[in-house]
Structures are given as C-alpha cells and as structure tokens.
Coordinates of C-alpha atoms in Angstrom, one line a residue:
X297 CA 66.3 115.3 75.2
X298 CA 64.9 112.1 77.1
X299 CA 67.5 109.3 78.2
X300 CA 67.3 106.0 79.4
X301 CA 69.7 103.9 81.6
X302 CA 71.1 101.3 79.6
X303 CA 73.9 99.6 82.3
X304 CA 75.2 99.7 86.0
X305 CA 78.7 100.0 85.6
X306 CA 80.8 101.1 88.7
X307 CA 81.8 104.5 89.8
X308 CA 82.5 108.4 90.2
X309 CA 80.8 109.7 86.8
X310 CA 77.7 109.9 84.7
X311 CA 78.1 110.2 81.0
X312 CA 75.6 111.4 78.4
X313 CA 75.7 111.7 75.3
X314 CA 77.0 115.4 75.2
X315 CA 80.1 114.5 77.4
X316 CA 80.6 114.0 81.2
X317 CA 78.6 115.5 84.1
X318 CA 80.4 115.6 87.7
X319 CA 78.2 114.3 90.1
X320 CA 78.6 114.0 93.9
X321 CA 81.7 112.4 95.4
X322 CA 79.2 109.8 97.7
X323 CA 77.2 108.7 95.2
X324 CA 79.1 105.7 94.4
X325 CA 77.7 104.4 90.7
X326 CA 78.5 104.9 87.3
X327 CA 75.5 105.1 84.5
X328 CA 75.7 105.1 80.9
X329 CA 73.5 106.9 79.3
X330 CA 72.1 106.9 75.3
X331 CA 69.0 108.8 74.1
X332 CA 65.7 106.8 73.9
X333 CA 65.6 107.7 70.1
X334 CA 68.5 105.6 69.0
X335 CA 67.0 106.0 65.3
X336 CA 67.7 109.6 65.5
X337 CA 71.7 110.2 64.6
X338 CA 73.1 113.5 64.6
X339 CA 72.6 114.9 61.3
X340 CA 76.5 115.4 60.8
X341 CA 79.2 113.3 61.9
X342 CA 83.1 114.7 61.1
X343 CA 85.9 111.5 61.9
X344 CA 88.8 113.5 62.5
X345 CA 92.6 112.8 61.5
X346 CA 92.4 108.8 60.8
X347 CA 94.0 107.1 58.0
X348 CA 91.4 106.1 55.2
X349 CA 92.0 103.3 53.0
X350 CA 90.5 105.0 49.7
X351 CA 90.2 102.7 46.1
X352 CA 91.8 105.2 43.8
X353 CA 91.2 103.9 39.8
X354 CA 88.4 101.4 40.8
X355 CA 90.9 98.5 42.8
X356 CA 94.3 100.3 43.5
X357 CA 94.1 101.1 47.8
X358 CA 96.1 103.7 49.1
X359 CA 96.3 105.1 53.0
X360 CA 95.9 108.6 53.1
X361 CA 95.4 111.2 56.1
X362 CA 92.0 113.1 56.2
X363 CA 88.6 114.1 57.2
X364 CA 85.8 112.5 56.6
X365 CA 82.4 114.2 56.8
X366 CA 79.3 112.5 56.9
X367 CA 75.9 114.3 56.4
X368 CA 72.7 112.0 56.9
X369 CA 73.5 108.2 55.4
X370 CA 76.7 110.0 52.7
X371 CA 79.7 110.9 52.6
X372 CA 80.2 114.7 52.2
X373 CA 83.3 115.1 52.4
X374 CA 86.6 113.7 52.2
X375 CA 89.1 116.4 53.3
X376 CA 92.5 117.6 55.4
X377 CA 91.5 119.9 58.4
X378 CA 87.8 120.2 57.3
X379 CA 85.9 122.8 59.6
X380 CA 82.7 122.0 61.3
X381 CA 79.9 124.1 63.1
X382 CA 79.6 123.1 66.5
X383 CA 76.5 121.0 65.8
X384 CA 78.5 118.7 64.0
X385 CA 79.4 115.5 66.1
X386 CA 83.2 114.6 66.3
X387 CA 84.7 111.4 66.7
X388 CA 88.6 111.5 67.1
X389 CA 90.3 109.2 64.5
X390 CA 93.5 109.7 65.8
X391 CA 95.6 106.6 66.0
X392 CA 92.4 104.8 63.7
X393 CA 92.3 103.2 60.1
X394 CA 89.2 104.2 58.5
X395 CA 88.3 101.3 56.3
X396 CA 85.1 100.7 53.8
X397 CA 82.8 98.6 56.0
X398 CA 82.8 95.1 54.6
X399 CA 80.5 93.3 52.9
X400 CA 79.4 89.8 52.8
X401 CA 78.0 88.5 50.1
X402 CA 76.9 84.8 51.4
X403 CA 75.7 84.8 54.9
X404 CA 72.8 82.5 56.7
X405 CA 72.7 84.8 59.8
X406 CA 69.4 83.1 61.4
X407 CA 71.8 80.3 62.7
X408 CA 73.1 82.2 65.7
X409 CA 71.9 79.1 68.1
X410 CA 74.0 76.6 66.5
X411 CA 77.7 77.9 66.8
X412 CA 80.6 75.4 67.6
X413 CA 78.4 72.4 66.5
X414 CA 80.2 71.7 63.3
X415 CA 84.2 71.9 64.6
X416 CA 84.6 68.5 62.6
X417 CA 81.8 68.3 60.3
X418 CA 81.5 67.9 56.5
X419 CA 78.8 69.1 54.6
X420 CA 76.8 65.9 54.6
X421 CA 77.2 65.8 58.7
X422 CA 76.6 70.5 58.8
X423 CA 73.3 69.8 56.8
X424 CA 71.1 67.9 59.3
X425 CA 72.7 69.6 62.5
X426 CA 73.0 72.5 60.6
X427 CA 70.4 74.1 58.7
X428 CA 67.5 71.6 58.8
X429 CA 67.4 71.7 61.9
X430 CA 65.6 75.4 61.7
X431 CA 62.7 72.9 61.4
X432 CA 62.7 73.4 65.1
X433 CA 63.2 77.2 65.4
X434 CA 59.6 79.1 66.1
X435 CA 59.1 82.8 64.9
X436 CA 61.0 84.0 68.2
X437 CA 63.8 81.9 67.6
X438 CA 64.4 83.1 64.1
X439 CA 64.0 86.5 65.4
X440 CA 66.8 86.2 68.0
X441 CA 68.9 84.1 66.0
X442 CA 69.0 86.4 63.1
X443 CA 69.1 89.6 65.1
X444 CA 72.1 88.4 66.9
X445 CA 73.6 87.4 63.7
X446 CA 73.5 90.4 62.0
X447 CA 74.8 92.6 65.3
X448 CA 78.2 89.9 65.6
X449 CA 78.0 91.1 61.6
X450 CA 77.8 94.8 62.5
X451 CA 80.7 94.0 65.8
X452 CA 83.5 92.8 63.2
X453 CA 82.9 95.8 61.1
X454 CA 80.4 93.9 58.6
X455 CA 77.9 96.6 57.6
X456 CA 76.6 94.6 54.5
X457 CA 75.2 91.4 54.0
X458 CA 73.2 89.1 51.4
X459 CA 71.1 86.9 54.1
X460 CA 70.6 83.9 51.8
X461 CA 67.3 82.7 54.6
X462 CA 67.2 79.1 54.4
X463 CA 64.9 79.2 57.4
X464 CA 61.3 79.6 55.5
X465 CA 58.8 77.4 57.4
X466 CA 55.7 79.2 57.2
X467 CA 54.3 82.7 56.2
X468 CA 55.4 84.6 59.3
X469 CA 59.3 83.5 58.5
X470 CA 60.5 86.1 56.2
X471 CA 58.5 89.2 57.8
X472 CA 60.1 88.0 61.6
X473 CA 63.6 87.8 59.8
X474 CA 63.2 91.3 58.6
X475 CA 62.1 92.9 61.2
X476 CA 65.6 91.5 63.0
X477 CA 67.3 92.6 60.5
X478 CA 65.9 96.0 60.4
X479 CA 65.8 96.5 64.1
X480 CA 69.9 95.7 64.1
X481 CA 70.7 98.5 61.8
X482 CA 72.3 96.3 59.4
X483 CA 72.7 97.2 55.5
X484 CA 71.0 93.8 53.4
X485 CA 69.8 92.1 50.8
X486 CA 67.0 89.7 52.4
X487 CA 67.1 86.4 50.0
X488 CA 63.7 84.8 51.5
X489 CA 64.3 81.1 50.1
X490 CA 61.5 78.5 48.7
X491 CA 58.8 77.7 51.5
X492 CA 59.8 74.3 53.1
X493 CA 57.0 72.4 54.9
X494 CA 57.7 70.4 57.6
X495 CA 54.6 67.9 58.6
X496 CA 56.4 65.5 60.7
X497 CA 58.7 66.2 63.0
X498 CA 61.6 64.1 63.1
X499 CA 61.7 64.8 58.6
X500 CA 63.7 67.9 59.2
X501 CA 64.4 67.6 55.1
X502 CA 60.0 68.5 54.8
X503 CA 59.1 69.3 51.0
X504 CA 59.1 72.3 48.6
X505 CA 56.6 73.6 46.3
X506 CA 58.8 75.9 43.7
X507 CA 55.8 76.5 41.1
X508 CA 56.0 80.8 41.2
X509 CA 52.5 80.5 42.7
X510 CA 53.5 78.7 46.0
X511 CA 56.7 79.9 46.1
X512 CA 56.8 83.2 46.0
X513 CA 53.2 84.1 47.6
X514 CA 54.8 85.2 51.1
X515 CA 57.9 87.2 48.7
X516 CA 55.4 89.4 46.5
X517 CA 53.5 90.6 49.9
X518 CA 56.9 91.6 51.2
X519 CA 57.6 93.1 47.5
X520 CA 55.1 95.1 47.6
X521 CA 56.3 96.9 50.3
X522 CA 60.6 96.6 49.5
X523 CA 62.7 98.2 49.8
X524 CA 62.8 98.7 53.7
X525 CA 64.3 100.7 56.5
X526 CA 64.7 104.0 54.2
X527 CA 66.0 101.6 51.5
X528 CA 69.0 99.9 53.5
X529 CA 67.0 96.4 53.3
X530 CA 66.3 95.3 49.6
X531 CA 64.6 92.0 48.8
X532 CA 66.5 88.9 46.7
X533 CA 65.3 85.3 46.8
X534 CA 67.2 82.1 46.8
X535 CA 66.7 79.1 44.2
X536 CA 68.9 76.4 45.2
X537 CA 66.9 73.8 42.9
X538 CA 68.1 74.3 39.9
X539 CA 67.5 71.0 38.4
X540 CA 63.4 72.0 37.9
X541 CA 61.6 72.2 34.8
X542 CA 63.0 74.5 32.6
X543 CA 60.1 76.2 31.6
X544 CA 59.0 76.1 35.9
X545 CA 62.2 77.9 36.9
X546 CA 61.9 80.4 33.7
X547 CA 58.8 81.2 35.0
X548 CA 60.4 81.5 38.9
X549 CA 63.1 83.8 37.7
X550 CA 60.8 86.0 35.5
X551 CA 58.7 86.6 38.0
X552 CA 60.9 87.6 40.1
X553 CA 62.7 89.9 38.3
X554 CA 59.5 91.6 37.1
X555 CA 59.5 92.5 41.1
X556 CA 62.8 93.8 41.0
X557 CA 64.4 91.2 42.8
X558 CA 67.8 92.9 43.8
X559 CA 69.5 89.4 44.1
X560 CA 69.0 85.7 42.7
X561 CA 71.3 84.0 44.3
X562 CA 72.2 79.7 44.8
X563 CA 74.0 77.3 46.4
X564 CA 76.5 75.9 43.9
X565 CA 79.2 73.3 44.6
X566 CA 80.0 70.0 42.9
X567 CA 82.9 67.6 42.7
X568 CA 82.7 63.5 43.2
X569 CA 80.5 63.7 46.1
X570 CA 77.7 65.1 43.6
X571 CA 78.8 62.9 41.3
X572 CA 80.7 65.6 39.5
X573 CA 77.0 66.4 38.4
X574 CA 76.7 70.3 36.2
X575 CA 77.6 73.1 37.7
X576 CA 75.4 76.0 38.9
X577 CA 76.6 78.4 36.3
X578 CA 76.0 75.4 33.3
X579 CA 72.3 74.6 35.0
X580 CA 71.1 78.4 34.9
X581 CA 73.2 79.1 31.4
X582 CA 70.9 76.2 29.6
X583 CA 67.9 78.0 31.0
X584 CA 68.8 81.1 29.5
X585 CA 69.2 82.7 33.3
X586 CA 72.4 84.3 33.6
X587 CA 72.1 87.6 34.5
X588 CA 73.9 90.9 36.6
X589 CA 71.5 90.2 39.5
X590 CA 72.7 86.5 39.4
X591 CA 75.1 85.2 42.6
X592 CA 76.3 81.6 42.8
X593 CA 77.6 81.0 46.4
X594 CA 80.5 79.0 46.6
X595 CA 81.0 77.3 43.3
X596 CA 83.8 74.7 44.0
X597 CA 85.2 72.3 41.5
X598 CA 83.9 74.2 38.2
X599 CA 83.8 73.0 35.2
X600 CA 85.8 74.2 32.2
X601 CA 84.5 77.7 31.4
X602 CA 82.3 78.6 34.3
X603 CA 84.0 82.0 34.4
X604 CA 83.4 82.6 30.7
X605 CA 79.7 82.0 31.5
X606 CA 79.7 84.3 34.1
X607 CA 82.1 87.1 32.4
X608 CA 79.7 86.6 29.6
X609 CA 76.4 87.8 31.9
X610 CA 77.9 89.7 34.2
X611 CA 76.9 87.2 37.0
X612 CA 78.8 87.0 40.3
X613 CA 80.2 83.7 42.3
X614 CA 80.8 84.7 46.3
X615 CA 83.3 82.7 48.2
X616 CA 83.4 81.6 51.6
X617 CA 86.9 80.5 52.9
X618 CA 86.5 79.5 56.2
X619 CA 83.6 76.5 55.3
X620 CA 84.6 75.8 52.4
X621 CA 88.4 75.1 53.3
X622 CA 87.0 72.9 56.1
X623 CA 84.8 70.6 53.6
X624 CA 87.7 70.4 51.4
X625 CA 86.4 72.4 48.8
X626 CA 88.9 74.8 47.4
X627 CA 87.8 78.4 47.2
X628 CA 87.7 80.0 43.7
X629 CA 88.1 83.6 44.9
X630 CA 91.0 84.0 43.6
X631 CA 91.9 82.0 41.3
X632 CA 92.9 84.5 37.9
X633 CA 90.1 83.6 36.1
X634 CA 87.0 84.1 39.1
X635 CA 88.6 87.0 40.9
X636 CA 87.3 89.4 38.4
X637 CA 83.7 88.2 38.9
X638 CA 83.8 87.4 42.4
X639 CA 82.9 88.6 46.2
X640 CA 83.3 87.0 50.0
X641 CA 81.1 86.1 52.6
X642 CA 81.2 84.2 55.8
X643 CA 78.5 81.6 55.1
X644 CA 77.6 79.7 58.6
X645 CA 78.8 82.0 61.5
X646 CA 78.2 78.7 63.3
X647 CA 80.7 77.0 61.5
X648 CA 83.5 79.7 62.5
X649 CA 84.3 83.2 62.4
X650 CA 82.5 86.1 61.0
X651 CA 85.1 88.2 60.8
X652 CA 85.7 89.5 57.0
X653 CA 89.8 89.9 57.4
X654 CA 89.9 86.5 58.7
X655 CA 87.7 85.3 55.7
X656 CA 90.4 87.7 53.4
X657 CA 93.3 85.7 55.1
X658 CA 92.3 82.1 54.9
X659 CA 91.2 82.6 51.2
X660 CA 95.3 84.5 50.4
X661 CA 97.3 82.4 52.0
X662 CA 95.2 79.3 50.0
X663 CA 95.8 80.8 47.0
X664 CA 99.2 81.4 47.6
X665 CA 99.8 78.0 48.5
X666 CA 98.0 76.7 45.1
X667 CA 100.3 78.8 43.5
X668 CA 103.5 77.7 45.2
X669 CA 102.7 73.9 44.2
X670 CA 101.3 74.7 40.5
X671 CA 105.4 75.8 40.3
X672 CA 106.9 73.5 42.1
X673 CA 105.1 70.9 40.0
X674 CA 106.5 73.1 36.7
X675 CA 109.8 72.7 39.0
X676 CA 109.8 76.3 38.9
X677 CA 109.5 79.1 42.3
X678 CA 109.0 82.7 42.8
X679 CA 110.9 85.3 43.7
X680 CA 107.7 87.1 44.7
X681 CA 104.6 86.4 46.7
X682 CA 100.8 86.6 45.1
X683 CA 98.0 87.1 44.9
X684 CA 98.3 90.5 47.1
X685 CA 97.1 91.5 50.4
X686 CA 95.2 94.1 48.2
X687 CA 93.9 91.8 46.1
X688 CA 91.3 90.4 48.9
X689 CA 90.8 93.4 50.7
X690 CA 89.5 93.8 47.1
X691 CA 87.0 91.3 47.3
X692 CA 85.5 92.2 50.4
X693 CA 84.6 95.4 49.7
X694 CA 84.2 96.5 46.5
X695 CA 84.0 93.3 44.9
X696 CA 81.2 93.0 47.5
X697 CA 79.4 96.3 46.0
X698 CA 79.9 95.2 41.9
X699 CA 78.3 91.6 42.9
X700 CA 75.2 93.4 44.5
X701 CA 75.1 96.1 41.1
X702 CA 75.8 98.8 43.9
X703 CA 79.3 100.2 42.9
X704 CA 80.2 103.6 44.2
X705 CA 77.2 103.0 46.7
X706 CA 78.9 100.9 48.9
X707 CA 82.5 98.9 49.5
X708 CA 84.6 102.1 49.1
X709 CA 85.7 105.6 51.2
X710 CA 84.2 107.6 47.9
X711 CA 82.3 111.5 48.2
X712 CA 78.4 110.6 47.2
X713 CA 78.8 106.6 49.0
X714 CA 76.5 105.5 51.8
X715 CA 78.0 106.3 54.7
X716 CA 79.1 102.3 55.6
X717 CA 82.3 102.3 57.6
X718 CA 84.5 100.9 60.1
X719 CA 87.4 102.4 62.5
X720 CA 89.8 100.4 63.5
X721 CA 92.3 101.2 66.7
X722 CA 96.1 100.9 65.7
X723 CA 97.9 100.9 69.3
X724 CA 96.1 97.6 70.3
X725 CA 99.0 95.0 70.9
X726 CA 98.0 93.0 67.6
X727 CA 97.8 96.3 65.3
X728 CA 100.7 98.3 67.2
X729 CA 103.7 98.7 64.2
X730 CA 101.7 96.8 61.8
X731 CA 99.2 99.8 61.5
X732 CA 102.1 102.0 61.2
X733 CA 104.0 100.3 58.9
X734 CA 101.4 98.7 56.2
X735 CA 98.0 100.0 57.1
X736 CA 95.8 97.6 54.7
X737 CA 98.1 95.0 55.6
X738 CA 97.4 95.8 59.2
X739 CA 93.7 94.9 58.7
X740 CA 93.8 91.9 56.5
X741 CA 96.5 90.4 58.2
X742 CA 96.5 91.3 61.8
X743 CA 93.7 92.4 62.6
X744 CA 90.9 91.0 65.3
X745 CA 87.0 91.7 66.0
X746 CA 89.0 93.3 69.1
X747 CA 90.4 96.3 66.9
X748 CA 87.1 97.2 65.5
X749 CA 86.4 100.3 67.7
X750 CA 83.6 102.0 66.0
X751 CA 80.9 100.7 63.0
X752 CA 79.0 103.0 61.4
X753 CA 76.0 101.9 59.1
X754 CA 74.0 104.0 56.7
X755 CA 75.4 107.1 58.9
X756 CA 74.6 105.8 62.3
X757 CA 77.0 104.8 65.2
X758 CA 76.3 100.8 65.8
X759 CA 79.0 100.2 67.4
X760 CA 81.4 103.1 69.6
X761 CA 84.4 102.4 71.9
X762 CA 84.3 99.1 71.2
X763 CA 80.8 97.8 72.6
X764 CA 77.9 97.2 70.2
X765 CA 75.1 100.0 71.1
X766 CA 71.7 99.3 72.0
X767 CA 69.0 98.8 69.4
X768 CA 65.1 99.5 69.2
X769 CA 63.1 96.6 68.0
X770 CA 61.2 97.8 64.9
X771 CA 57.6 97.2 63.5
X772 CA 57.0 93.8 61.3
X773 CA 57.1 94.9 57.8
X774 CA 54.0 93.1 57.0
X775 CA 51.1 91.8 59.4
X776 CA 52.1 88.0 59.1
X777 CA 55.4 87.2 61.3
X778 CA 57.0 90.0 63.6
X779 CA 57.4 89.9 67.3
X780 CA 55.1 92.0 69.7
X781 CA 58.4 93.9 71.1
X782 CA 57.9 97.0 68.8
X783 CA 59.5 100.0 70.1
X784 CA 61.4 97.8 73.1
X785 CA 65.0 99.2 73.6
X786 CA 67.5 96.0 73.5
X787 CA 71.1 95.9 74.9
X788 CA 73.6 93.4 73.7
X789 CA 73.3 91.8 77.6
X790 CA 69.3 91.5 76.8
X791 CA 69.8 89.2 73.5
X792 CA 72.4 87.2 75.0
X793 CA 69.9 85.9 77.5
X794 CA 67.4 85.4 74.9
X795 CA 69.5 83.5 72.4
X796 CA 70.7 81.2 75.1
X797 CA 67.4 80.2 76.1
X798 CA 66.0 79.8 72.4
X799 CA 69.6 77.8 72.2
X800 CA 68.2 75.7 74.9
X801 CA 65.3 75.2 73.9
X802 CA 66.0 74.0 70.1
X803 CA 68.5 71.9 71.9
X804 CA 65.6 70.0 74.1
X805 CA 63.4 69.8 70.6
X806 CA 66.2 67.8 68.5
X807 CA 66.9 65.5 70.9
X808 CA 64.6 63.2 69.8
X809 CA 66.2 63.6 66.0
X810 CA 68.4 61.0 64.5
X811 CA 70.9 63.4 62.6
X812 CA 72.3 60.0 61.0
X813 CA 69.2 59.1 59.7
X814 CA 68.7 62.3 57.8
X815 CA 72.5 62.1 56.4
X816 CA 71.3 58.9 55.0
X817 CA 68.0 60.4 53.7
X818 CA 69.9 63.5 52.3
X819 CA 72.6 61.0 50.6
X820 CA 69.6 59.9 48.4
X821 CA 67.6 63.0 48.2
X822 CA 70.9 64.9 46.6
X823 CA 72.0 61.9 44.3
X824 CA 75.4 61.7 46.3
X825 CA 77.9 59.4 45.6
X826 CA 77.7 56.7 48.0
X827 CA 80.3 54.3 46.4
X828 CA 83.1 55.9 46.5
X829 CA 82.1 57.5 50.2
X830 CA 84.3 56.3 53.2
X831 CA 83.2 55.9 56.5
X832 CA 86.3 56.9 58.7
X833 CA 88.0 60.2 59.2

C-alpha cells in the first residue's frame, strides 16, 4: 500500500495505518501516516463495546451495549460480542456513546469566511453583511468556504446536511459548490438557489430571473448527472420568492419535480417586520404546492393552521435555534402542534455554532420556558419538566431523515441504514458521570464539538481520535465551475490557510460597500415595515 506524510509532529514513533512501527532511538521525529487512497475504506469496520442510542418504535431512544458492524456504506450488524475475521478493521468503543450522526436540515455552509460578523446583528443588519455579500466571493472562494463548512459539519458529528446555496452568481457556482461538498465526504442534499446577477458592484442585492427557463438552466445540467458521490449528494433547489405568478412558480415547481428534485425548500418567516404579510405554508398552499418533498426553513410567527397545512401534505418546517432566538423570532420546533412535522438545522455557522446538541439545547430549554409562562399566565405550574431531552434529540436525527423522505436510511442506529455515525468519548471532564448516568442526556445537554472523537459518513472514517482526516479534492461534476486541484490531498492545516486568505480577500472587496445603504434598499425591496421600526438597540 502507498502512504503519504500528512504532518510533522514530534517524536520516538511512526504510525501507519496498520498500527505502530519502532524505529531508531536517534531519529528524533514523529510522522503520521494515512494511505494516499483516502476514498478506499476498509470494506468492514466492527465498533466494539460502545453504548448505542437505538430509536426503538420509531421515537422512543434507549442506550444499549453492543456491536456494531459495518460492511461498505450499512449497517450489518447490530450485535453483543459479534466475531470478525481479521480483515475486519476495529475501533474500540469502550468508554464511547455511539449516536446516529445528526442531520441538519437548514444549513448555508458556503459562508465559512464570514464567522463572528453578526454577534449583534438582526436579520435586516445579517442580510447585507451576510449573505449578499457572496456578491464578492469568486469560484475559489465558494469552494473553500463551502468545503470548510461542510468539514466543521462533519467535526461536530453532522454527517447530513440540506445546503440551501444562496451563493448562485454565475454558471460555475453550483458545480464549484459540489465538488466541495463531494470532496469533504459529507452526506447532502445540494439546494442550488435562483441565479442572482450582480452587474454593479456596490448592488450586492443584483436581480433574479425565476421563469423555469433561466432559472433552472445551470440545475437541469447538474440533473442530468444527480445523484453524486455513489448517491450521498442528491440535488434540491431553493425558491424563496414565493410571491411570483402563480402560474410562473407552478411551472418552477413542476419542473422540478419532473427532475426528481429530492428537496424544495424556502425561507419562511413573518411577523410585524413583514408586515405580518402570509406565511410560506399559506403562499405555496394557494398554489396548489404542498408536497412530501416540500421544507420551509424557519417558519416563525405562523399563522392559524400552518401545521394543518403541512400535516395535510406531508410537508416539513426545519428550525434553527441559535439565529432565530437571536433575531427574536421564536422557534416552532417544538411547539405540540410543529414537532410532528418538523426537523433542525444550524442555518448560518457564521452566526454561531454548528454544533447539533447545542442547536437541541437552545430550542428545549425555549420551549420549556414558553411552557413555564403559558402556566404561570393560567396561574398554574408543573410538577414536571417538558418537552423532553428525547424529544429534540428526536428532531435532529430522525426527524432530520422523515423531513428529507429518507426514514430508516438515515437519523437512526437501525440494521439495513447508511452507515452515518458519530462516537462520542464519555471520560472527557464535561461528559464524565453524565455519560454514565443519562447517556442521551449526556449528549444533548453536555456535550461539546470536543467529545466528538470519531465521524463516520457513508462508512468512512472522517474524523478519528479527534482530528478531522485529510480529504482528496474530487473532479467537478460538470465542465462549468470546479477548481483545477483534482486528485490534490488536503489537510485541515492546508484549508485553514486558504480560507483565511479568501477571508481576506472578500474583506478588502467590501470595503468599499455601504452595508447601510443596502439595509435601506432591502427595507423596500422586502416591503418591511418601516413605521413601526426603531432605530436604537
């Protein structure tokens, strides 16, 4: 087997990847070593002696000790003491929760190079500064930003995410987006969103075409070829006009799903800023579009029998905690009568954490709070605490897998499921006694990025021991897009540099960009409420 040095690390030993080899007491260096052919797994893996957090009856979660055998990108078995020939690679789980890898069901991963700008901001200041601004990113800067997106995905034990890509300048957009996102080893479904064109460069905002002709010219070359990566990257689209014509977007949404279009999914929020304009869910209902392969992202402030609508079509809302919390738009997660129909994500990992526990925590302990005040306001309390920790564990996994029609795939520990799944350690000083004690508990609650010791996506190892392994950049799914790095073995210490000078250089591009003047363009442009707006914190 060929190797390649990956890092120069310190002393005494050389490791490969059959285990260590004693070298020479002088020569003072310490290599670690993976095989050039990182696309190559071994063909079994068997994670020994953890504790699995299995969905017995479709939502109940219980711990239990086992084997878990993985053959290719499935689950084989789930077993005590199962026996393995020696091919079989072994990873001691020991000490480990075994956990569904998570899935997120609302992400804009391409928006890597703009963390910690929007500590403070509302939605009016995040869209500018925010996602507009990809006006400035080139090809290679979508490339690294979305790359590095989906690996901090993969790091906190993500191993599933619908990209809604709101960065669609040009042709070579989606197919450079892809190509990240294959090359990472992520599981997705790539929503490529309505070309914007930008002809001036301080109008970040730029213009949209949605007629099916312009719209979806780039989407049914990439169609044509979906889905991607052995099937682990399915194609969806993204609609967040959905004030058009009706008999335009009928025509958008046919289209599409006479492509097979795994995912339709929109923006929908509301409330007096929008002038308490319709929601997402009444907008597509008149249009006769609600569907299974519908997903409304947020949905805040909805209006009296949304969730019929959707329980009506089977369509799916996804909430994102950590945003929408900071906007002041209350999550619908969990409220009794959206739970059943929705999912989680992380939105903007620029905003704050992508970390799918720490999404599951923020939305229970809102929820719990609502709940608190709806009886003291009856001049009633509880006895007992709910929602349940279980509840939103729920939503994160296989809520995830019922929003994207992929139930039993994905989202669950299950014999016959793609092989998605992350190890967490339980002796770390934040999971010591908590692991022990309440192991699902453990991981919504206590948990960190720091106890996510191994990720494992469609049957390969992404992320062992703690450190993200190195990926191969893959070909460009199509001839438009792609960058020329095909084949080109990339550390985690080689996109760092790369992201910070793309950072850098987006930085030096928007200089020139008053963000304020855009607010005011994009207060018009959305029909938001200026009189009632205030102007102070």
């Amino acid at each position: 087997m060929d190797f390649i040095c990956l890092d120069y690390i310190g002393f005494s030993k050389l490791i490969n990847a059959g285990g260590a080899i004693g070298i020479p007491h002088w020569t003072q260096f310490y290599l670690t070593i993976y095989p050039t052919s990182m696309s190559s797994p071994p063909s079994e893996i068997l994670l020994q002696g953890g504790t699995l957090l299995v969905h017995q009856n479709d939502s109940r979660v219980v711990p239990i000790h086992a084997d878990i055998l993985i053959h290719g990108n499935q689950i084989k078995k789930i077993e005590q003491n199962i026996r393995v020939d020696d091919h079989v690679r072994i990873l001691d789980c020991s000490d480990k929760i075994i956990s569904p890898g998570f899935i997120s069901t609302h992400h804009h991963l391409w928006q890597t190079q703009l963390k910690g700008k929007h500590g403070n901001h509302t939605l009016l200041e995040y869209m500018p500064s925010g996602n507009l601004i990809g006006a400035l990113y080139s090809p290679d800067d979508a490339f690294w930003g979305e790359l590095s997106g989906a690996m901090e995905a993969i790091d906190a034990g993500t191993t599933c995410v619908v990209d809604h890509s709101s960065l669609n300048i040009g042709p070579e957009y989606p197919s450079t987006m892809i190509q990240a996102l294959e090359t990472s080893g992520l599981r997705a479904v790539y929503c490529q969103c309505v070309p914007r064109t930008i002809t001036d460069d301080d109008d970040l905002l730029g213009s949209y075409d949605h007629t099916p002709t312009s719209a979806l010219t780039t989407w049914k070359t990439l169609a044509q070829v979906a889905p991607l990566a052995d099937g682990r990257i399915q194609l969806g689209f993204a609609v967040d006009n959905l004030y058009l014509p009706t008999s335009q977007i009928q025509e958008l949404y046919s289209q599409l799903r006479s492509m097979n279009a795994k995912i339709i999914t929109s923006h929908g929020t509301g409330g007096l800023s929008f002038g308490n304009a319709p929601s997402a869910a009444q907008l597509l209902h008149q249009s006769g579009l609600l569907g299974p392969d519908i997903l409304i992202s947020h949905a805040n402030f909805p209006k009296p029998g949304d969730a019929e609508l959707l329980a009506k079509h089977g369509a799916s809302v996804s909430s994102t905690p950590n945003t929408e919390l900071q906007m002041g738009y209350p999550p619908v997660g969990l409220m009794p009568e959206f739970e059943p129909h929705a999912s989680l994500g992380v939105d903007c990992h620029s905003w704050g954490g992508g970390f799918m526990p720490y999404q599951m925590r923020l939305l229970l302990q809102y929820a719990r709070t609502v709940r608190s005040e709806n009886l003291a306001e009856k001049g009633k309390w509880s006895r007992y605490n709910a929602p349940s920790v279980e509840q939103v564990f729920n939503l994160g996994t296989i809520g995830g897998a019922r929003t994207l029609g992929m139930t039993g795939q994905v989202g669950q520990l299950k014999v016959g499921a793609k092989a998605d799944l992350v190890i967490f350690d339980t002796t770390s000083p934040s999971m010591l006694a908590a692991a022990q004690e309440d192991p699902l508990a453990a991981v919504v609650l206590h948990s960190s990025e720091r106890d996510v010791n191994t990720v494992i996506v469609d049957g390969i190892v992404r992320k062992e021991r703690g450190s993200l392994l190195p990926v191969s950049v893959t070909k460009a799914p199509v001839t438009d897009g792609g960058v020329e790095m095909e084949g080109r073995q990339l550390a985690w210490s080689d996109i760092v540099g790369a992201v910070l000078k793309s950072r850098a250089t987006i930085q030096q591009k928007s200089r020139g960009v008053d963000m304020r003047a855009v607010e005011e363009t994009i207060i018009g442009a959305f029909h938001m409420d200026r009189e009632n707006m205030i102007e102070s914190a």
